[in-house]
Backbone atoms as SQL, in Angstrom:
CREATE TABLE atoms (id INTEGER PRIMARY KEY, chain TEXT, resi INTEGER, resn TEXT, atom TEXT, x REAL, y REAL, z REAL);
INSERT INTO atoms VALUES
  (1, 'A', 1, 'MET', 'N', 189.450, 55.188, -11.848),
  (2, 'A', 1, 'MET', 'CA', 189.720, 56.142, -12.744),
  (3, 'A', 1, 'MET', 'C', 190.733, 56.124, -13.554),
  (4, 'A', 2, 'PRO', 'N', 190.560, 56.482, -14.890),
  (5, 'A', 2, 'PRO', 'CA', 191.356, 56.463, -16.274),
  (6, 'A', 2, 'PRO', 'C', 192.384, 57.382, -15.952),
  (7, 'A', 3, 'GLU', 'N', 193.372, 56.876, -16.622),
  (8, 'A', 3, 'GLU', 'CA', 194.794, 57.544, -16.693),
  (9, 'A', 3, 'GLU', 'C', 194.648, 58.758, -17.461),
  (10, 'A', 4, 'LEU', 'N', 195.387, 59.727, -16.976),
  (11, 'A', 4, 'LEU', 'CA', 195.424, 60.865, -17.982),
  (12, 'A', 4, 'LEU', 'C', 196.640, 61.139, -18.658),
  (13, 'A', 5, 'SER', 'N', 196.386, 61.077, -19.902),
  (14, 'A', 5, 'SER', 'CA', 197.773, 61.341, -20.666),
  (15, 'A', 5, 'SER', 'C', 197.422, 62.002, -22.177),
  (16, 'A', 6, 'GLY', 'N', 198.473, 62.493, -22.656),
  (17, 'A', 6, 'GLY', 'CA', 198.603, 62.980, -24.002),
  (18, 'A', 6, 'GLY', 'C', 197.831, 64.482, -23.741),
  (19, 'A', 7, 'LYS', 'N', 197.633, 65.036, -22.648),
  (20, 'A', 7, 'LYS', 'CA', 196.693, 66.185, -22.598),
  (21, 'A', 7, 'LYS', 'C', 197.392, 67.701, -22.438),
  (22, 'A', 8, 'ARG', 'N', 197.544, 68.794, -22.601),
  (23, 'A', 8, 'ARG', 'CA', 198.092, 69.771, -22.285),
  (24, 'A', 8, 'ARG', 'C', 197.613, 70.628, -20.876),
  (25, 'A', 9, 'ILE', 'N', 197.892, 70.730, -20.109),
  (26, 'A', 9, 'ILE', 'CA', 197.602, 71.101, -18.618),
  (27, 'A', 9, 'ILE', 'C', 198.234, 72.339, -18.204),
  (28, 'A', 10, 'LEU', 'N', 197.329, 73.640, -18.055),
  (29, 'A', 10, 'LEU', 'CA', 198.128, 74.562, -17.288),
  (30, 'A', 10, 'LEU', 'C', 197.876, 74.295, -16.055),
  (31, 'A', 11, 'PHE', 'N', 198.997, 74.753, -15.299),
  (32, 'A', 11, 'PHE', 'CA', 199.239, 74.374, -13.424),
  (33, 'A', 11, 'PHE', 'C', 199.485, 75.071, -12.806),
  (34, 'A', 12, 'ALA', 'N', 198.382, 76.119, -11.906),
  (35, 'A', 12, 'ALA', 'CA', 199.169, 77.130, -11.277),
  (36, 'A', 12, 'ALA', 'C', 199.119, 76.621, -9.901),
  (37, 'A', 13, 'GLY', 'N', 200.035, 76.917, -9.005),
  (38, 'A', 13, 'GLY', 'CA', 200.713, 76.201, -7.583),
  (39, 'A', 13, 'GLY', 'C', 201.355, 75.257, -7.722),
  (40, 'A', 14, 'ALA', 'N', 202.115, 75.114, -8.814),
  (41, 'A', 14, 'ALA', 'CA', 203.179, 73.818, -8.616),
  (42, 'A', 14, 'ALA', 'C', 204.252, 73.738, -7.859),
  (43, 'A', 15, 'THR', 'N', 204.477, 75.154, -7.240),
  (44, 'A', 15, 'THR', 'CA', 205.746, 75.056, -6.207),
  (45, 'A', 15, 'THR', 'C', 205.099, 74.693, -4.998),
  (46, 'A', 16, 'SER', 'N', 204.030, 74.758, -5.312),
  (47, 'A', 16, 'SER', 'CA', 203.795, 74.479, -3.389),
  (48, 'A', 16, 'SER', 'C', 203.632, 72.712, -2.956),
  (49, 'A', 17, 'SER', 'N', 203.824, 72.555, -1.542),
  (50, 'A', 17, 'SER', 'CA', 204.086, 71.197, -1.272),
  (51, 'A', 17, 'SER', 'C', 203.273, 70.324, -1.681),
  (52, 'A', 18, 'VAL', 'N', 202.014, 70.871, -2.012),
  (53, 'A', 18, 'VAL', 'CA', 200.987, 69.515, -2.791),
  (54, 'A', 18, 'VAL', 'C', 201.352, 69.698, -3.997),
  (55, 'A', 19, 'GLY', 'N', 201.122, 70.914, -4.574),
  (56, 'A', 19, 'GLY', 'CA', 201.326, 70.917, -6.274),
  (57, 'A', 19, 'GLY', 'C', 202.533, 70.369, -6.878),
  (58, 'A', 20, 'GLU', 'N', 203.398, 70.670, -6.327),
  (59, 'A', 20, 'GLU', 'CA', 204.655, 70.109, -6.972),
  (60, 'A', 20, 'GLU', 'C', 204.757, 68.473, -7.012),
  (61, 'A', 21, 'PRO', 'N', 204.337, 67.803, -6.413),
  (62, 'A', 21, 'PRO', 'CA', 204.244, 66.253, -6.747),
  (63, 'A', 21, 'PRO', 'C', 203.287, 65.986, -7.584),
  (64, 'A', 22, 'VAL', 'N', 202.236, 66.739, -7.492),
  (65, 'A', 22, 'VAL', 'CA', 200.941, 66.526, -8.524),
  (66, 'A', 22, 'VAL', 'C', 201.532, 66.849, -9.953),
  (67, 'A', 23, 'ALA', 'N', 201.849, 68.041, -10.162),
  (68, 'A', 23, 'ALA', 'CA', 202.596, 68.590, -11.198),
  (69, 'A', 23, 'ALA', 'C', 203.585, 67.466, -12.105),
  (70, 'A', 24, 'LYS', 'N', 204.433, 67.433, -11.207),
  (71, 'A', 24, 'LYS', 'CA', 205.996, 66.169, -11.534),
  (72, 'A', 24, 'LYS', 'C', 204.867, 65.040, -12.054),
  (73, 'A', 25, 'ALA', 'N', 204.137, 64.254, -11.514),
  (74, 'A', 25, 'ALA', 'CA', 203.057, 63.296, -11.952),
  (75, 'A', 25, 'ALA', 'C', 202.716, 63.403, -12.854),
  (76, 'A', 26, 'LEU', 'N', 201.872, 64.240, -13.205),
  (77, 'A', 26, 'LEU', 'CA', 201.203, 64.637, -14.340),
  (78, 'A', 26, 'LEU', 'C', 202.010, 64.868, -15.683),
  (79, 'A', 27, 'ALA', 'N', 203.058, 65.383, -15.008),
  (80, 'A', 27, 'ALA', 'CA', 204.298, 65.632, -16.325),
  (81, 'A', 27, 'ALA', 'C', 205.199, 64.169, -17.014),
  (82, 'A', 28, 'ARG', 'N', 204.709, 63.376, -16.210),
  (83, 'A', 28, 'ARG', 'CA', 205.047, 62.176, -16.838),
  (84, 'A', 28, 'ARG', 'C', 204.337, 61.609, -18.226),
  (85, 'A', 29, 'ASP', 'N', 203.165, 61.691, -18.516),
  (86, 'A', 29, 'ASP', 'CA', 202.479, 61.470, -19.670),
  (87, 'A', 29, 'ASP', 'C', 201.724, 62.703, -20.111),
  (88, 'A', 30, 'ASN', 'N', 202.154, 63.723, -19.710),
  (89, 'A', 30, 'ASN', 'CA', 201.189, 64.918, -20.334),
  (90, 'A', 30, 'ASN', 'C', 202.409, 66.527, -20.663),
  (91, 'A', 31, 'ASP', 'N', 201.808, 67.216, -21.083),
  (92, 'A', 31, 'ASP', 'CA', 202.351, 68.477, -21.332),
  (93, 'A', 31, 'ASP', 'C', 202.110, 69.458, -20.379),
  (94, 'A', 32, 'VAL', 'N', 202.340, 69.522, -19.296),
  (95, 'A', 32, 'VAL', 'CA', 202.358, 70.525, -18.276),
  (96, 'A', 32, 'VAL', 'C', 203.039, 71.415, -18.304),
  (97, 'A', 33, 'ILE', 'N', 202.312, 73.103, -17.729),
  (98, 'A', 33, 'ILE', 'CA', 203.112, 74.172, -17.979),
  (99, 'A', 33, 'ILE', 'C', 202.553, 74.844, -16.799),
  (100, 'A', 34, 'ALA', 'N', 203.412, 75.020, -15.838),
  (101, 'A', 34, 'ALA', 'CA', 203.598, 75.523, -14.769),
  (102, 'A', 34, 'ALA', 'C', 203.516, 77.186, -14.830),
  (103, 'A', 35, 'VAL', 'N', 202.669, 77.750, -14.168),
  (104, 'A', 35, 'VAL', 'CA', 202.754, 79.390, -13.933),
  (105, 'A', 35, 'VAL', 'C', 202.734, 79.576, -12.316),
  (106, 'A', 36, 'ALA', 'N', 203.805, 80.568, -12.206),
  (107, 'A', 36, 'ALA', 'CA', 204.081, 81.025, -10.879),
  (108, 'A', 36, 'ALA', 'C', 204.960, 82.149, -10.952),
  (109, 'A', 37, 'ARG', 'N', 205.042, 82.704, -9.836),
  (110, 'A', 37, 'ARG', 'CA', 206.127, 83.962, -9.833),
  (111, 'A', 37, 'ARG', 'C', 207.901, 83.417, -9.850),
  (112, 'A', 38, 'PHE', 'N', 207.966, 82.243, -9.289),
  (113, 'A', 38, 'PHE', 'CA', 209.077, 81.458, -9.370),
  (114, 'A', 38, 'PHE', 'C', 210.222, 82.280, -8.896),
  (115, 'A', 39, 'SER', 'N', 209.580, 82.775, -7.726),
  (116, 'A', 39, 'SER', 'CA', 210.737, 83.585, -6.753),
  (117, 'A', 39, 'SER', 'C', 211.835, 82.645, -6.311),
  (118, 'A', 40, 'ASN', 'N', 211.572, 81.621, -6.468),
  (119, 'A', 40, 'ASN', 'CA', 212.584, 80.381, -5.731),
  (120, 'A', 40, 'ASN', 'C', 213.176, 79.609, -7.151),
  (121, 'A', 41, 'PRO', 'N', 214.450, 79.929, -7.387),
  (122, 'A', 41, 'PRO', 'CA', 215.168, 79.180, -8.806),
  (123, 'A', 41, 'PRO', 'C', 215.184, 77.675, -8.453),
  (124, 'A', 42, 'LYS', 'N', 215.190, 77.456, -7.469),
  (125, 'A', 42, 'LYS', 'CA', 215.291, 75.738, -7.182),
  (126, 'A', 42, 'LYS', 'C', 213.983, 75.092, -7.239),
  (127, 'A', 43, 'ALA', 'N', 212.971, 75.650, -6.874),
  (128, 'A', 43, 'ALA', 'CA', 211.479, 75.078, -7.232),
  (129, 'A', 43, 'ALA', 'C', 211.548, 74.861, -8.977),
  (130, 'A', 44, 'ARG', 'N', 211.637, 75.954, -9.453),
  (131, 'A', 44, 'ARG', 'CA', 211.598, 76.092, -10.929),
  (132, 'A', 44, 'ARG', 'C', 212.393, 74.889, -11.570),
  (133, 'A', 45, 'ARG', 'N', 213.882, 74.706, -11.008),
  (134, 'A', 45, 'ARG', 'CA', 214.504, 73.897, -11.432),
  (135, 'A', 45, 'ARG', 'C', 213.970, 72.347, -11.553),
  (136, 'A', 46, 'ARG', 'N', 213.698, 72.108, -10.332),
  (137, 'A', 46, 'ARG', 'CA', 213.167, 70.902, -9.989),
  (138, 'A', 46, 'ARG', 'C', 211.837, 70.343, -10.726),
  (139, 'A', 47, 'LEU', 'N', 211.165, 71.566, -11.060),
  (140, 'A', 47, 'LEU', 'CA', 209.874, 71.352, -11.874),
  (141, 'A', 47, 'LEU', 'C', 210.443, 71.019, -13.455),
  (142, 'A', 48, 'GLU', 'N', 211.556, 71.701, -13.831),
  (143, 'A', 48, 'GLU', 'CA', 211.745, 71.819, -15.135),
  (144, 'A', 48, 'GLU', 'C', 212.563, 70.478, -15.409),
  (145, 'A', 49, 'THR', 'N', 213.613, 69.869, -14.281),
  (146, 'A', 49, 'THR', 'CA', 213.955, 68.751, -14.457),
  (147, 'A', 49, 'THR', 'C', 213.111, 67.123, -14.445),
  (148, 'A', 50, 'ALA', 'N', 212.126, 67.881, -13.947),
  (149, 'A', 50, 'ALA', 'CA', 210.616, 66.880, -13.998),
  (150, 'A', 50, 'ALA', 'C', 209.656, 66.519, -15.390),
  (151, 'A', 51, 'GLY', 'N', 210.353, 67.833, -16.335),
  (152, 'A', 51, 'GLY', 'CA', 209.639, 67.867, -17.655),
  (153, 'A', 51, 'GLY', 'C', 208.030, 68.889, -17.417),
  (154, 'A', 52, 'VAL', 'N', 208.196, 69.612, -16.544),
  (155, 'A', 52, 'VAL', 'CA', 207.500, 70.454, -16.645),
  (156, 'A', 52, 'VAL', 'C', 207.904, 72.054, -17.135),
  (157, 'A', 53, 'GLY', 'N', 206.920, 72.457, -18.248),
  (158, 'A', 53, 'GLY', 'CA', 207.289, 73.848, -18.618),
  (159, 'A', 53, 'GLY', 'C', 206.968, 74.738, -17.743),
  (160, 'A', 54, 'CYS', 'N', 207.816, 75.844, -17.518),
  (161, 'A', 54, 'CYS', 'CA', 207.589, 76.809, -16.558),
  (162, 'A', 54, 'CYS', 'C', 207.366, 78.369, -17.185),
  (163, 'A', 55, 'VAL', 'N', 206.394, 79.115, -16.975),
  (164, 'A', 55, 'VAL', 'CA', 205.862, 80.448, -17.361),
  (165, 'A', 55, 'VAL', 'C', 206.295, 81.510, -15.896),
  (166, 'A', 56, 'THR', 'N', 206.767, 82.438, -15.987),
  (167, 'A', 56, 'THR', 'CA', 206.848, 83.118, -14.951),
  (168, 'A', 56, 'THR', 'C', 205.544, 83.682, -14.892),
  (169, 'A', 57, 'PHE', 'N', 204.790, 84.058, -14.266),
  (170, 'A', 57, 'PHE', 'CA', 203.702, 84.877, -14.209),
  (171, 'A', 57, 'PHE', 'C', 202.925, 85.192, -12.536),
  (172, 'A', 58, 'ASP', 'N', 202.566, 86.164, -12.113),
  (173, 'A', 58, 'ASP', 'CA', 201.917, 86.485, -11.098),
  (174, 'A', 58, 'ASP', 'C', 200.224, 86.632, -11.081),
  (175, 'A', 59, 'LEU', 'N', 199.929, 85.495, -10.569),
  (176, 'A', 59, 'LEU', 'CA', 198.302, 85.440, -10.492),
  (177, 'A', 59, 'LEU', 'C', 197.314, 86.627, -10.033),
  (178, 'A', 60, 'ALA', 'N', 198.328, 86.801, -8.586),
  (179, 'A', 60, 'ALA', 'CA', 197.774, 87.916, -7.813),
  (180, 'A', 60, 'ALA', 'C', 197.807, 89.469, -8.054),
  (181, 'A', 61, 'SER', 'N', 198.940, 89.616, -9.084),
  (182, 'A', 61, 'SER', 'CA', 198.974, 91.019, -9.669),
  (183, 'A', 61, 'SER', 'C', 198.857, 91.016, -11.366),
  (184, 'A', 62, 'SER', 'N', 198.339, 90.298, -12.181),
  (185, 'A', 62, 'SER', 'CA', 198.154, 90.468, -13.262),
  (186, 'A', 62, 'SER', 'C', 197.420, 91.463, -13.717),
  (187, 'A', 63, 'ASP', 'N', 195.849, 91.702, -13.478),
  (188, 'A', 63, 'ASP', 'CA', 195.283, 92.630, -13.482),
  (189, 'A', 63, 'ASP', 'C', 194.432, 92.291, -14.273),
  (190, 'A', 64, 'GLY', 'N', 194.368, 91.162, -14.471),
  (191, 'A', 64, 'GLY', 'CA', 193.564, 90.364, -15.475),
  (192, 'A', 64, 'GLY', 'C', 194.195, 90.102, -16.637),
  (193, 'A', 65, 'ASP', 'N', 195.318, 90.587, -17.233),
  (194, 'A', 65, 'ASP', 'CA', 196.250, 90.448, -18.309),
  (195, 'A', 65, 'ASP', 'C', 196.585, 88.718, -18.272),
  (196, 'A', 66, 'ILE', 'N', 196.081, 87.806, -19.108),
  (197, 'A', 66, 'ILE', 'CA', 196.555, 86.668, -19.123),
  (198, 'A', 66, 'ILE', 'C', 196.986, 86.508, -20.541),
  (199, 'A', 67, 'ALA', 'N', 197.363, 87.571, -21.160),
  (200, 'A', 67, 'ALA', 'CA', 198.035, 87.489, -22.532),
  (201, 'A', 67, 'ALA', 'C', 199.444, 86.468, -22.969),
  (202, 'A', 68, 'GLY', 'N', 200.137, 86.330, -21.534),
  (203, 'A', 68, 'GLY', 'CA', 201.530, 85.418, -21.589),
  (204, 'A', 68, 'GLY', 'C', 201.371, 84.272, -21.254),
  (205, 'A', 69, 'LEU', 'N', 199.717, 83.692, -21.160),
  (206, 'A', 69, 'LEU', 'CA', 199.374, 82.358, -20.571),
  (207, 'A', 69, 'LEU', 'C', 199.173, 81.725, -21.848),
  (208, 'A', 70, 'PRO', 'N', 199.304, 80.552, -22.252),
  (209, 'A', 70, 'PRO', 'CA', 198.884, 79.373, -23.187),
  (210, 'A', 70, 'PRO', 'C', 197.472, 79.607, -23.150),
  (211, 'A', 71, 'ASP', 'N', 196.622, 79.380, -24.167),
  (212, 'A', 71, 'ASP', 'CA', 195.549, 79.450, -24.486),
  (213, 'A', 71, 'ASP', 'C', 194.791, 78.321, -24.999),
  (214, 'A', 72, 'ASP', 'N', 195.760, 77.241, -25.617),
  (215, 'A', 72, 'ASP', 'CA', 195.381, 75.841, -26.087),
  (216, 'A', 72, 'ASP', 'C', 195.627, 74.921, -25.041),
  (217, 'A', 73, 'VAL', 'N', 195.193, 74.887, -24.306),
  (218, 'A', 73, 'VAL', 'CA', 194.793, 73.783, -23.325),
  (219, 'A', 73, 'VAL', 'C', 194.051, 73.119, -22.897),
  (220, 'A', 74, 'ASP', 'N', 193.912, 71.727, -22.476),
  (221, 'A', 74, 'ASP', 'CA', 193.230, 70.955, -22.326),
  (222, 'A', 74, 'ASP', 'C', 192.167, 70.667, -20.943),
  (223, 'A', 75, 'TYR', 'N', 193.077, 71.252, -19.951),
  (224, 'A', 75, 'TYR', 'CA', 192.902, 71.440, -18.605),
  (225, 'A', 75, 'TYR', 'C', 193.373, 72.284, -17.557),
  (226, 'A', 76, 'ILE', 'N', 192.972, 73.159, -16.603),
  (227, 'A', 76, 'ILE', 'CA', 193.281, 74.041, -15.929),
  (228, 'A', 76, 'ILE', 'C', 193.691, 73.298, -14.391),
  (229, 'A', 77, 'VAL', 'N', 194.454, 73.483, -13.918),
  (230, 'A', 77, 'VAL', 'CA', 194.620, 72.741, -12.475),
  (231, 'A', 77, 'VAL', 'C', 195.115, 73.999, -11.631),
  (232, 'A', 78, 'ASN', 'N', 194.357, 74.376, -10.586),
  (233, 'A', 78, 'ASN', 'CA', 194.776, 75.266, -9.530),
  (234, 'A', 78, 'ASN', 'C', 194.927, 75.013, -8.154),
  (235, 'A', 79, 'PHE', 'N', 196.355, 74.967, -7.570),
  (236, 'A', 79, 'PHE', 'CA', 196.819, 74.788, -6.275),
  (237, 'A', 79, 'PHE', 'C', 197.430, 75.933, -5.782),
  (238, 'A', 80, 'ALA', 'N', 197.352, 77.179, -6.436),
  (239, 'A', 80, 'ALA', 'CA', 197.748, 78.271, -6.080),
  (240, 'A', 80, 'ALA', 'C', 196.828, 78.955, -4.741),
  (241, 'A', 81, 'VAL', 'N', 197.871, 79.578, -4.064),
  (242, 'A', 81, 'VAL', 'CA', 196.899, 79.961, -2.879),
  (243, 'A', 81, 'VAL', 'C', 198.009, 81.383, -2.505),
  (244, 'A', 82, 'ALA', 'N', 197.245, 82.558, -2.296),
  (245, 'A', 82, 'ALA', 'CA', 198.298, 83.510, -1.766),
  (246, 'A', 82, 'ALA', 'C', 197.727, 83.989, -0.472),
  (247, 'A', 83, 'GLN', 'N', 199.067, 83.632, 0.233),
  (248, 'A', 83, 'GLN', 'CA', 198.780, 83.595, 2.046),
  (249, 'A', 83, 'GLN', 'C', 199.136, 85.125, 2.507),
  (250, 'A', 84, 'THR', 'N', 198.403, 85.670, 3.144),
  (251, 'A', 84, 'THR', 'CA', 198.640, 86.780, 3.715),
  (252, 'A', 84, 'THR', 'C', 197.190, 87.373, 4.829),
  (253, 'A', 85, 'ARG', 'N', 197.616, 88.001, 5.713),
  (254, 'A', 85, 'ARG', 'CA', 196.963, 88.558, 6.811),
  (255, 'A', 85, 'ARG', 'C', 195.895, 89.518, 6.353),
  (256, 'A', 86, 'ASP', 'N', 195.935, 90.063, 5.316),
  (257, 'A', 86, 'ASP', 'CA', 195.023, 91.284, 4.556),
  (258, 'A', 86, 'ASP', 'C', 194.086, 90.680, 4.149),
  (259, 'A', 87, 'TRP', 'N', 192.716, 90.679, 4.635),
  (260, 'A', 87, 'TRP', 'CA', 191.625, 89.491, 4.132),
  (261, 'A', 87, 'TRP', 'C', 191.426, 90.116, 2.967),
  (262, 'A', 88, 'ASP', 'N', 191.012, 91.357, 2.526),
  (263, 'A', 88, 'ASP', 'CA', 190.710, 91.926, 1.191),
  (264, 'A', 88, 'ASP', 'C', 191.679, 91.419, 0.351),
  (265, 'A', 89, 'GLN', 'N', 193.080, 91.779, 0.334),
  (266, 'A', 89, 'GLN', 'CA', 194.305, 91.262, -0.417),
  (267, 'A', 89, 'GLN', 'C', 194.089, 89.636, -0.698),
  (268, 'A', 90, 'ALA', 'N', 193.799, 88.923, 0.134),
  (269, 'A', 90, 'ALA', 'CA', 193.790, 87.741, 0.293),
  (270, 'A', 90, 'ALA', 'C', 192.486, 87.133, -0.830),
  (271, 'A', 91, 'ILE', 'N', 191.060, 87.396, -0.421),
  (272, 'A', 91, 'ILE', 'CA', 190.378, 87.312, -1.088),
  (273, 'A', 91, 'ILE', 'C', 190.302, 87.692, -2.813),
  (274, 'A', 92, 'ALA', 'N', 191.070, 89.033, -3.129),
  (275, 'A', 92, 'ALA', 'CA', 191.514, 89.519, -4.345),
  (276, 'A', 92, 'ALA', 'C', 192.071, 88.533, -5.020),
  (277, 'A', 93, 'ALA', 'N', 193.144, 87.939, -4.416),
  (278, 'A', 93, 'ALA', 'CA', 194.211, 87.197, -4.756),
  (279, 'A', 93, 'ALA', 'C', 193.952, 85.743, -5.226),
  (280, 'A', 94, 'ASN', 'N', 193.156, 85.457, -4.068),
  (281, 'A', 94, 'ASN', 'CA', 192.547, 83.733, -4.288),
  (282, 'A', 94, 'ASN', 'C', 191.481, 83.713, -5.181),
  (283, 'A', 95, 'ALA', 'N', 190.769, 84.764, -5.065),
  (284, 'A', 95, 'ALA', 'CA', 189.422, 84.476, -6.146),
  (285, 'A', 95, 'ALA', 'C', 189.718, 84.406, -7.506);
């Protein structure tokens, strides 16, 4: 598989246990912008230290308003997941 480099990547779910190492690895050779609620400041600092740009954004409650997100990206990566016991809320947030 060819290396991915020089691309602008919008990354959702970069604070997850799987997403964080992937975002950091991609940030070595790409411009990675992570979108998350960033309720954990340590998670945000870890990403920023690795060269990941961070944008505070709640995908589950944005009501479709994506005006605060960059629109000039090459790829979108989605590792985000809303975990809840409310089935309807989970489907709405994750779909």
